[in-house]
């Protein structure tokens, strides 16, 4: 009778120990499931018991002790990896992104860009994060160069965008799980070295030798990280860029090796409110690229007396754009400035101020004959 009673006591103790082990394992698994886990963790398996004979209590207690130490070590490692990153200012992230960009440019022998104060990239990043979409258009249906003009930009701007989605078992990611420095570095690397699927357009934008400035957009929460680059060509030092009625007044200084070539006019649809479903699910917003709009006109230098542009139709001339010939409205401009490397002109643009919005691209010619776009200005938003 005594042996039976002692055996029952031992069995009760063993069952209690097994319950404790089970509870510890379940708690650790729940901890993993409820938190963001950046790297896959594997929980140790329970100790195996061969044969039907029960193990002595001392051996079981030893294995429990080893299991507890192992679980504590893994839980500690997991929690350390999930600790909130140290608070970083947006300016520090901008400076880091600038260094990464200029390192890529220097590796190809290209001059560095400087940080611009125009907040167009940040506005786009904030808008994408707020509505949880990914597109070159914003929720007002505007392309990057339109927003750039609205916020005071007067150069030519080209956009790169990227984003990262966090994968969390429970859908409730750990606060500040993203390391912004790592995400910036990884995004920049992918755009320079793994951009084949985009025709290397992001890389070419980063490495364009005509760029002089860049402004960044960095926005993230527990689930998404957005990184936006707006590369700028600020070649003209502007004195005035104003639209008064139908008269466009442009005045500024050009570098010594540049001359004014022509001004192209493009049109886009009027602004329209778009949802995240529109931007992620409808063309052209979800195509992953954007264009300059529809070419509708050109402003060309006024010719000497007795010389005229051949017209393809009354008030229209033929120009080549994107391997296509276009018969478009034109007007001429005359530089009234007598100072070297200065421009000052007023052009009537009322013929293009119909429906939609209209952007001009000012083309400059270099001493070697190459042309570059120096400014993209949306007329309706010139202040």
Short mmCIF file of C-alpha atoms in Angstrom, two decimals:
data_model
loop_
_atom_site.label_atom_id
_atom_site.label_comp_id
_atom_site.label_asym_id
_atom_site.label_seq_id
_atom_site.Cartn_x
_atom_site.Cartn_y
_atom_site.Cartn_z
CA UNK A 1 0.00 0.00 0.00
CA UNK A 2 2.81 2.37 0.86
CA UNK A 3 4.52 1.72 -2.52
CA UNK A 4 1.31 2.44 -4.39
CA UNK A 5 0.83 5.71 -2.47
CA UNK A 6 4.42 6.84 -3.13
CA UNK A 7 4.11 5.97 -6.84
CA UNK A 8 0.93 8.04 -7.06
CA UNK A 9 2.69 10.96 -5.38
CA UNK A 10 5.54 10.69 -7.82
CA UNK A 11 3.14 10.57 -10.78
CA UNK A 12 1.31 13.66 -9.49
CA UNK A 13 4.65 15.49 -9.18
CA UNK A 14 5.64 14.46 -12.70
CA UNK A 15 2.29 15.55 -14.11
CA UNK A 16 2.67 18.89 -12.38
CA UNK A 17 6.15 19.33 -13.84
CA UNK A 18 4.90 18.49 -17.34
CA UNK A 19 2.14 21.11 -16.93
CA UNK A 20 4.71 23.70 -15.95
CA UNK A 21 6.84 22.90 -19.02
CA UNK A 22 3.77 23.11 -21.27
CA UNK A 23 2.73 26.48 -19.84
CA UNK A 24 6.24 27.93 -20.31
CA UNK A 25 6.37 26.80 -23.94
CA UNK A 26 2.88 28.14 -24.71
CA UNK A 27 3.72 31.54 -23.17
CA UNK A 28 6.88 31.85 -25.27
CA UNK A 29 5.00 30.90 -28.46
CA UNK A 30 2.29 33.48 -27.70
CA UNK A 31 4.99 36.11 -27.15
CA UNK A 32 6.40 35.34 -30.58
CA UNK A 33 3.02 35.42 -32.30
CA UNK A 34 2.00 38.75 -30.83
CA UNK A 35 5.16 40.63 -31.73
CA UNK A 36 7.02 41.53 -34.90
CA UNK A 37 9.83 39.00 -35.46
CA UNK A 38 12.46 40.28 -37.94
CA UNK A 39 14.22 36.96 -38.11
CA UNK A 40 12.72 33.53 -37.78
CA UNK A 41 13.15 32.00 -34.34
CA UNK A 42 12.86 28.29 -33.57
CA UNK A 43 11.63 27.11 -30.17
CA UNK A 44 13.45 24.09 -28.69
CA UNK A 45 11.54 20.83 -28.76
CA UNK A 46 10.43 19.15 -25.51
CA UNK A 47 12.80 16.51 -24.16
CA UNK A 48 12.10 13.11 -25.66
CA UNK A 49 11.38 10.13 -23.40
CA UNK A 50 12.33 6.72 -24.72
CA UNK A 51 10.57 3.64 -23.42
CA UNK A 52 7.65 3.44 -21.03
CA UNK A 53 9.60 3.69 -17.78
CA UNK A 54 9.30 7.12 -16.09
CA UNK A 55 12.51 9.11 -15.66
CA UNK A 56 13.74 9.90 -12.16
CA UNK A 57 12.54 13.27 -10.84
CA UNK A 58 16.10 14.56 -10.62
CA UNK A 59 16.69 14.04 -14.36
CA UNK A 60 13.37 15.68 -15.24
CA UNK A 61 14.17 18.69 -13.04
CA UNK A 62 17.59 19.00 -14.72
CA UNK A 63 16.01 18.99 -18.19
CA UNK A 64 13.43 21.55 -17.07
CA UNK A 65 16.24 23.77 -15.84
CA UNK A 66 18.08 23.46 -19.18
CA UNK A 67 14.85 24.12 -21.13
CA UNK A 68 14.06 27.17 -19.02
CA UNK A 69 17.52 28.64 -19.57
CA UNK A 70 17.25 28.04 -23.33
CA UNK A 71 13.79 29.63 -23.54
CA UNK A 72 14.91 32.61 -21.47
CA UNK A 73 17.92 33.12 -23.76
CA UNK A 74 15.82 33.02 -26.94
CA UNK A 75 13.10 35.24 -25.47
CA UNK A 76 15.76 37.77 -24.42
CA UNK A 77 17.30 37.69 -27.89
CA UNK A 78 13.91 38.19 -29.51
CA UNK A 79 13.03 41.11 -27.26
CA UNK A 80 16.40 42.79 -27.81
CA UNK A 81 15.85 42.65 -31.58
CA UNK A 82 12.41 44.17 -31.09
CA UNK A 83 13.40 47.04 -28.81
CA UNK A 84 12.44 50.47 -30.24
CA UNK A 85 15.26 52.05 -32.20
CA UNK A 86 16.77 55.21 -30.80
CA UNK A 87 14.88 58.37 -31.78
CA UNK A 88 16.34 59.93 -34.91
CA UNK A 89 15.49 63.35 -36.36
CA UNK A 90 14.28 63.73 -39.90
CA UNK A 91 17.25 66.00 -40.67
CA UNK A 92 19.66 63.23 -39.63
CA UNK A 93 17.90 60.83 -42.00
CA UNK A 94 18.09 63.40 -44.82
CA UNK A 95 21.82 63.84 -44.28
CA UNK A 96 22.36 60.09 -44.23
CA UNK A 97 20.36 59.65 -47.46
CA UNK A 98 22.36 62.47 -49.06
CA UNK A 99 25.63 60.75 -48.17
CA UNK A 100 24.44 57.43 -49.61
CA UNK A 101 23.30 59.10 -52.85
CA UNK A 102 26.56 61.02 -53.25
CA UNK A 103 28.59 57.88 -52.56
CA UNK A 104 26.82 56.22 -55.50
CA UNK A 105 27.45 59.25 -57.70
CA UNK A 106 31.11 59.49 -56.66
CA UNK A 107 31.62 55.80 -57.51
CA UNK A 108 30.77 56.74 -61.12
CA UNK A 109 32.80 59.95 -61.15
CA UNK A 110 29.70 62.18 -60.99
CA UNK A 111 29.58 65.45 -59.04
CA UNK A 112 27.61 65.44 -55.76
CA UNK A 113 24.18 66.97 -55.28
CA UNK A 114 23.26 69.24 -52.37
CA UNK A 115 20.18 69.08 -50.16
CA UNK A 116 17.24 71.18 -51.32
CA UNK A 117 14.77 72.91 -49.00
CA UNK A 118 11.76 72.14 -51.21
CA UNK A 119 9.48 69.73 -49.28
CA UNK A 120 7.83 68.07 -52.30
CA UNK A 121 9.27 64.58 -51.68
CA UNK A 122 8.30 64.66 -47.99
CA UNK A 123 4.76 65.72 -48.82
CA UNK A 124 4.42 62.78 -51.20
CA UNK A 125 5.85 60.30 -48.67
CA UNK A 126 3.49 61.58 -45.97
CA UNK A 127 0.50 61.33 -48.33
CA UNK A 128 1.35 57.74 -49.32
CA UNK A 129 1.74 56.68 -45.68
CA UNK A 130 -1.48 58.38 -44.61
CA UNK A 131 -3.59 56.64 -47.27
CA UNK A 132 -1.46 53.46 -47.59
CA UNK A 133 -0.86 53.53 -51.37
CA UNK A 134 2.12 53.47 -53.71
CA UNK A 135 2.12 55.64 -56.84
CA UNK A 136 3.89 58.54 -58.51
CA UNK A 137 0.56 60.43 -58.41
CA UNK A 138 -0.71 61.81 -55.11
CA UNK A 139 -4.22 61.69 -53.67
CA UNK A 140 -5.07 64.97 -55.46
CA UNK A 141 -4.30 63.35 -58.82
CA UNK A 142 -1.11 65.40 -59.29
CA UNK A 143 2.27 64.27 -60.61
CA UNK A 144 5.55 65.11 -58.84
CA UNK A 145 6.45 68.15 -60.95
CA UNK A 146 3.09 69.80 -60.26
CA UNK A 147 3.47 69.42 -56.48
CA UNK A 148 7.06 70.63 -56.82
CA UNK A 149 5.88 73.91 -58.41
CA UNK A 150 3.08 74.30 -55.85
CA UNK A 151 5.64 74.12 -53.02
CA UNK A 152 7.97 76.70 -54.53
CA UNK A 153 10.28 74.56 -56.68
CA UNK A 154 11.59 76.34 -59.78
CA UNK A 155 13.96 73.75 -61.24
CA UNK A 156 13.28 70.54 -63.12
CA UNK A 157 12.39 67.56 -60.89
CA UNK A 158 12.46 63.77 -61.37
CA UNK A 159 11.08 61.34 -58.78
CA UNK A 160 12.14 57.94 -57.39
CA UNK A 161 9.89 56.14 -54.89
CA UNK A 162 10.21 52.90 -52.92
CA UNK A 163 8.48 51.24 -49.98
CA UNK A 164 8.83 48.26 -47.67
CA UNK A 165 6.02 46.32 -45.99
CA UNK A 166 6.64 44.66 -42.62
CA UNK A 167 5.48 41.05 -42.25
CA UNK A 168 4.04 40.37 -38.81
CA UNK A 169 2.47 37.10 -37.67
CA UNK A 170 -0.33 38.82 -35.82
CA UNK A 171 -0.73 41.94 -37.98
CA UNK A 172 0.33 44.06 -35.01
CA UNK A 173 3.94 45.04 -35.55
CA UNK A 174 6.23 46.17 -32.79
CA UNK A 175 6.57 49.93 -32.39
CA UNK A 176 9.53 51.38 -34.35
CA UNK A 177 10.41 47.96 -35.75
CA UNK A 178 11.97 49.62 -38.82
CA UNK A 179 15.57 50.76 -38.73
CA UNK A 180 15.29 53.84 -41.01
CA UNK A 181 19.02 53.92 -41.78
CA UNK A 182 18.95 50.32 -42.98
CA UNK A 183 15.80 50.87 -45.05
CA UNK A 184 17.28 53.95 -46.74
CA UNK A 185 20.50 52.11 -47.53
CA UNK A 186 18.68 49.04 -48.85
CA UNK A 187 16.26 51.11 -50.96
CA UNK A 188 19.09 53.11 -52.52
CA UNK A 189 21.10 49.94 -53.23
CA UNK A 190 18.13 48.27 -54.94
CA UNK A 191 17.44 51.33 -57.10
CA UNK A 192 21.06 51.52 -58.27
CA UNK A 193 22.05 47.85 -58.57
CA UNK A 194 18.78 45.88 -58.87
CA UNK A 195 16.68 48.12 -61.11
CA UNK A 196 16.41 45.96 -64.25
CA UNK A 197 12.64 45.47 -63.80
CA UNK A 198 12.22 49.27 -64.07
CA UNK A 199 14.50 49.59 -67.10
CA UNK A 200 17.19 51.12 -64.85
CA UNK A 201 15.21 54.36 -64.70
CA UNK A 202 15.77 54.84 -60.96
CA UNK A 203 19.51 54.27 -61.34
CA UNK A 204 19.76 56.68 -64.26
CA UNK A 205 17.92 59.32 -62.26
CA UNK A 206 20.30 58.97 -59.31
CA UNK A 207 23.35 59.11 -61.57
CA UNK A 208 22.19 61.92 -63.87
CA UNK A 209 25.10 64.43 -64.07
CA UNK A 210 22.69 67.32 -64.74
CA UNK A 211 21.17 67.10 -61.25
CA UNK A 212 22.28 69.77 -58.81
CA UNK A 213 20.03 69.16 -55.79
CA UNK A 214 17.84 66.56 -54.15
CA UNK A 215 15.06 66.61 -51.56
CA UNK A 216 13.94 63.50 -49.68
CA UNK A 217 10.72 62.12 -48.26
CA UNK A 218 10.87 59.58 -45.41
CA UNK A 219 7.69 58.36 -43.71
CA UNK A 220 6.93 55.16 -41.84
CA UNK A 221 4.78 53.51 -39.20
CA UNK A 222 4.82 50.00 -37.74
CA UNK A 223 3.80 48.42 -41.06
CA UNK A 224 5.19 50.48 -43.97
CA UNK A 225 8.34 52.43 -44.79
CA UNK A 226 8.32 54.96 -47.67
CA UNK A 227 11.41 56.54 -49.21
CA UNK A 228 11.09 59.26 -51.89
CA UNK A 229 13.83 61.06 -53.84
CA UNK A 230 13.19 64.25 -55.84
CA UNK A 231 16.25 65.06 -57.93
CA UNK A 232 16.38 68.65 -59.15
CA UNK A 233 18.10 70.59 -61.93
CA UNK A 234 18.50 74.10 -60.54
CA UNK A 235 20.51 75.66 -63.35
CA UNK A 236 18.73 79.00 -63.74
CA UNK A 237 19.01 81.54 -60.92
CA UNK A 238 15.48 82.94 -61.03
CA UNK A 239 14.58 86.60 -60.60
CA UNK A 240 10.93 86.13 -61.63
CA UNK A 241 8.67 83.34 -62.87
CA UNK A 242 5.13 84.73 -62.84
CA UNK A 243 1.87 84.26 -64.70
CA UNK A 244 -0.27 87.40 -64.77
CA UNK A 245 -3.44 86.85 -66.75
CA UNK A 246 -2.26 85.21 -69.95
CA UNK A 247 1.21 86.77 -69.82
CA UNK A 248 4.13 84.66 -68.61
CA UNK A 249 7.12 86.64 -67.35
CA UNK A 250 10.45 84.79 -67.00
CA UNK A 251 13.64 86.44 -65.80
CA UNK A 252 16.86 84.88 -64.52
CA UNK A 253 20.59 84.28 -64.86
CA UNK A 254 22.14 81.42 -66.84
CA UNK A 255 25.55 79.80 -66.32
CA UNK A 256 28.20 81.02 -68.75
CA UNK A 257 28.19 77.81 -70.80
CA UNK A 258 24.39 77.67 -71.30
CA UNK A 259 21.94 79.37 -73.67
CA UNK A 260 18.15 79.29 -73.91
CA UNK A 261 16.95 76.82 -76.57
CA UNK A 262 13.17 76.39 -76.43
CA UNK A 263 10.21 75.99 -74.07
CA UNK A 264 7.85 73.02 -74.43
CA UNK A 265 4.26 73.10 -73.19
CA UNK A 266 2.49 70.00 -71.81
CA UNK A 267 -0.99 69.48 -70.41
CA UNK A 268 -2.38 67.16 -67.73
CA UNK A 269 -5.95 66.52 -66.51
CA UNK A 270 -7.33 68.82 -63.83
CA UNK A 271 -6.81 67.74 -60.20
CA UNK A 272 -9.18 65.06 -58.91
CA UNK A 273 -9.42 63.35 -55.53
CA UNK A 274 -8.15 59.76 -55.69
CA UNK A 275 -8.48 56.95 -53.16
CA UNK A 276 -5.86 54.36 -52.29
CA UNK A 277 -7.81 51.85 -54.39
CA UNK A 278 -7.66 54.24 -57.36
CA UNK A 279 -3.93 54.81 -57.00
CA UNK A 280 -3.04 51.14 -56.46
CA UNK A 281 -5.63 49.59 -58.76
CA UNK A 282 -6.18 51.82 -61.81
CA UNK A 283 -4.05 52.84 -64.77
CA UNK A 284 -2.14 55.04 -65.23
CA UNK A 285 -1.68 55.54 -61.48
CA UNK A 286 -0.49 51.98 -60.79
CA UNK A 287 1.87 51.54 -63.75
CA UNK A 288 5.02 52.37 -61.78
CA UNK A 289 6.09 55.30 -63.98
CA UNK A 290 4.83 58.69 -65.13
CA UNK A 291 5.34 61.03 -68.10
CA UNK A 292 5.37 64.77 -68.72
CA UNK A 293 1.77 64.85 -69.92
CA UNK A 294 0.56 65.54 -73.48
CA UNK A 295 2.68 67.82 -75.65
CA UNK A 296 0.48 70.71 -76.85
CA UNK A 297 2.84 73.54 -77.75
CA UNK A 298 6.24 75.15 -78.05
CA UNK A 299 7.73 78.60 -77.45
CA UNK A 300 10.58 79.16 -79.87
CA UNK A 301 13.12 82.02 -80.21
CA UNK A 302 11.94 84.89 -82.37
CA UNK A 303 13.71 84.79 -85.73
CA UNK A 304 15.43 87.68 -87.51
CA UNK A 305 13.27 89.82 -89.81
CA UNK A 306 12.42 87.97 -93.03
CA UNK A 307 12.75 84.51 -91.48
CA UNK A 308 9.81 82.35 -90.43
CA UNK A 309 9.13 78.94 -88.99
CA UNK A 310 7.52 76.57 -91.54
CA UNK A 311 3.99 75.84 -90.38
CA UNK A 312 2.29 72.45 -90.62
CA UNK A 313 -1.04 74.22 -90.10
CA UNK A 314 -2.08 77.79 -89.37
CA UNK A 315 -0.38 78.85 -86.14
CA UNK A 316 1.26 75.43 -85.71
CA UNK A 317 4.74 74.02 -86.32
CA UNK A 318 5.99 70.46 -86.44
CA UNK A 319 8.33 69.23 -83.74
CA UNK A 320 9.72 65.81 -82.89
CA UNK A 321 9.05 64.31 -79.47
CA UNK A 322 9.54 60.71 -78.33
CA UNK A 323 10.25 59.55 -81.89
CA UNK A 324 6.95 61.08 -83.05
CA UNK A 325 6.26 64.17 -85.13
CA UNK A 326 3.73 66.53 -83.60
CA UNK A 327 1.96 69.49 -85.19
CA UNK A 328 1.43 71.83 -82.24
CA UNK A 329 0.58 75.44 -81.41
CA UNK A 330 3.55 77.75 -81.11
CA UNK A 331 4.51 81.21 -80.03
CA UNK A 332 7.84 83.06 -80.12
CA UNK A 333 9.81 84.76 -77.38
CA UNK A 334 12.44 87.50 -77.44
CA UNK A 335 15.09 87.97 -74.79
CA UNK A 336 15.00 91.66 -73.94
CA UNK A 337 17.94 91.59 -71.53
CA UNK A 338 21.15 93.21 -72.74
CA UNK A 339 23.28 91.64 -70.01
CA UNK A 340 25.39 88.59 -70.80
CA UNK A 341 23.98 85.28 -69.54
CA UNK A 342 20.70 86.92 -68.54
CA UNK A 343 17.20 86.32 -69.83
CA UNK A 344 14.14 88.52 -69.49
CA UNK A 345 11.07 87.83 -71.58
CA UNK A 346 7.28 87.95 -71.56
CA UNK A 347 5.24 85.48 -73.63
CA UNK A 348 1.49 85.27 -74.17
CA UNK A 349 0.38 81.75 -73.19
CA UNK A 350 -3.38 82.29 -73.22
CA UNK A 351 -3.83 79.88 -76.16
CA UNK A 352 -2.78 77.01 -73.87
CA UNK A 353 -4.75 78.04 -70.78
CA UNK A 354 -7.87 76.01 -71.44
CA UNK A 355 -9.05 72.96 -69.51
CA UNK A 356 -6.62 70.94 -67.41
CA UNK A 357 -3.29 72.15 -66.03
CA UNK A 358 -0.24 73.15 -68.07
CA UNK A 359 3.47 72.75 -67.40
CA UNK A 360 6.38 74.24 -69.31
CA UNK A 361 9.81 72.65 -69.70
CA UNK A 362 12.60 75.15 -70.30
CA UNK A 363 15.33 73.61 -72.43
CA UNK A 364 18.88 74.97 -72.21
CA UNK A 365 21.67 74.26 -74.66
CA UNK A 366 25.21 73.59 -73.46
CA UNK A 367 28.36 74.75 -75.24
CA UNK A 368 28.82 71.24 -76.72
CA UNK A 369 25.32 71.33 -78.24
CA UNK A 370 23.66 68.97 -75.73
CA UNK A 371 20.34 70.05 -74.28
CA UNK A 372 18.94 69.61 -70.79
CA UNK A 373 15.70 70.54 -69.08
CA UNK A 374 16.38 73.25 -66.51
CA UNK A 375 12.90 73.91 -65.18
CA UNK A 376 9.46 72.30 -65.08
CA UNK A 377 6.91 74.91 -64.05
CA UNK A 378 3.15 74.29 -63.80
CA UNK A 379 1.63 77.57 -64.91
CA UNK A 380 -1.55 77.39 -62.81
CA UNK A 381 0.54 77.18 -59.61
CA UNK A 382 3.13 79.88 -60.23
CA UNK A 383 2.96 82.35 -57.35
#
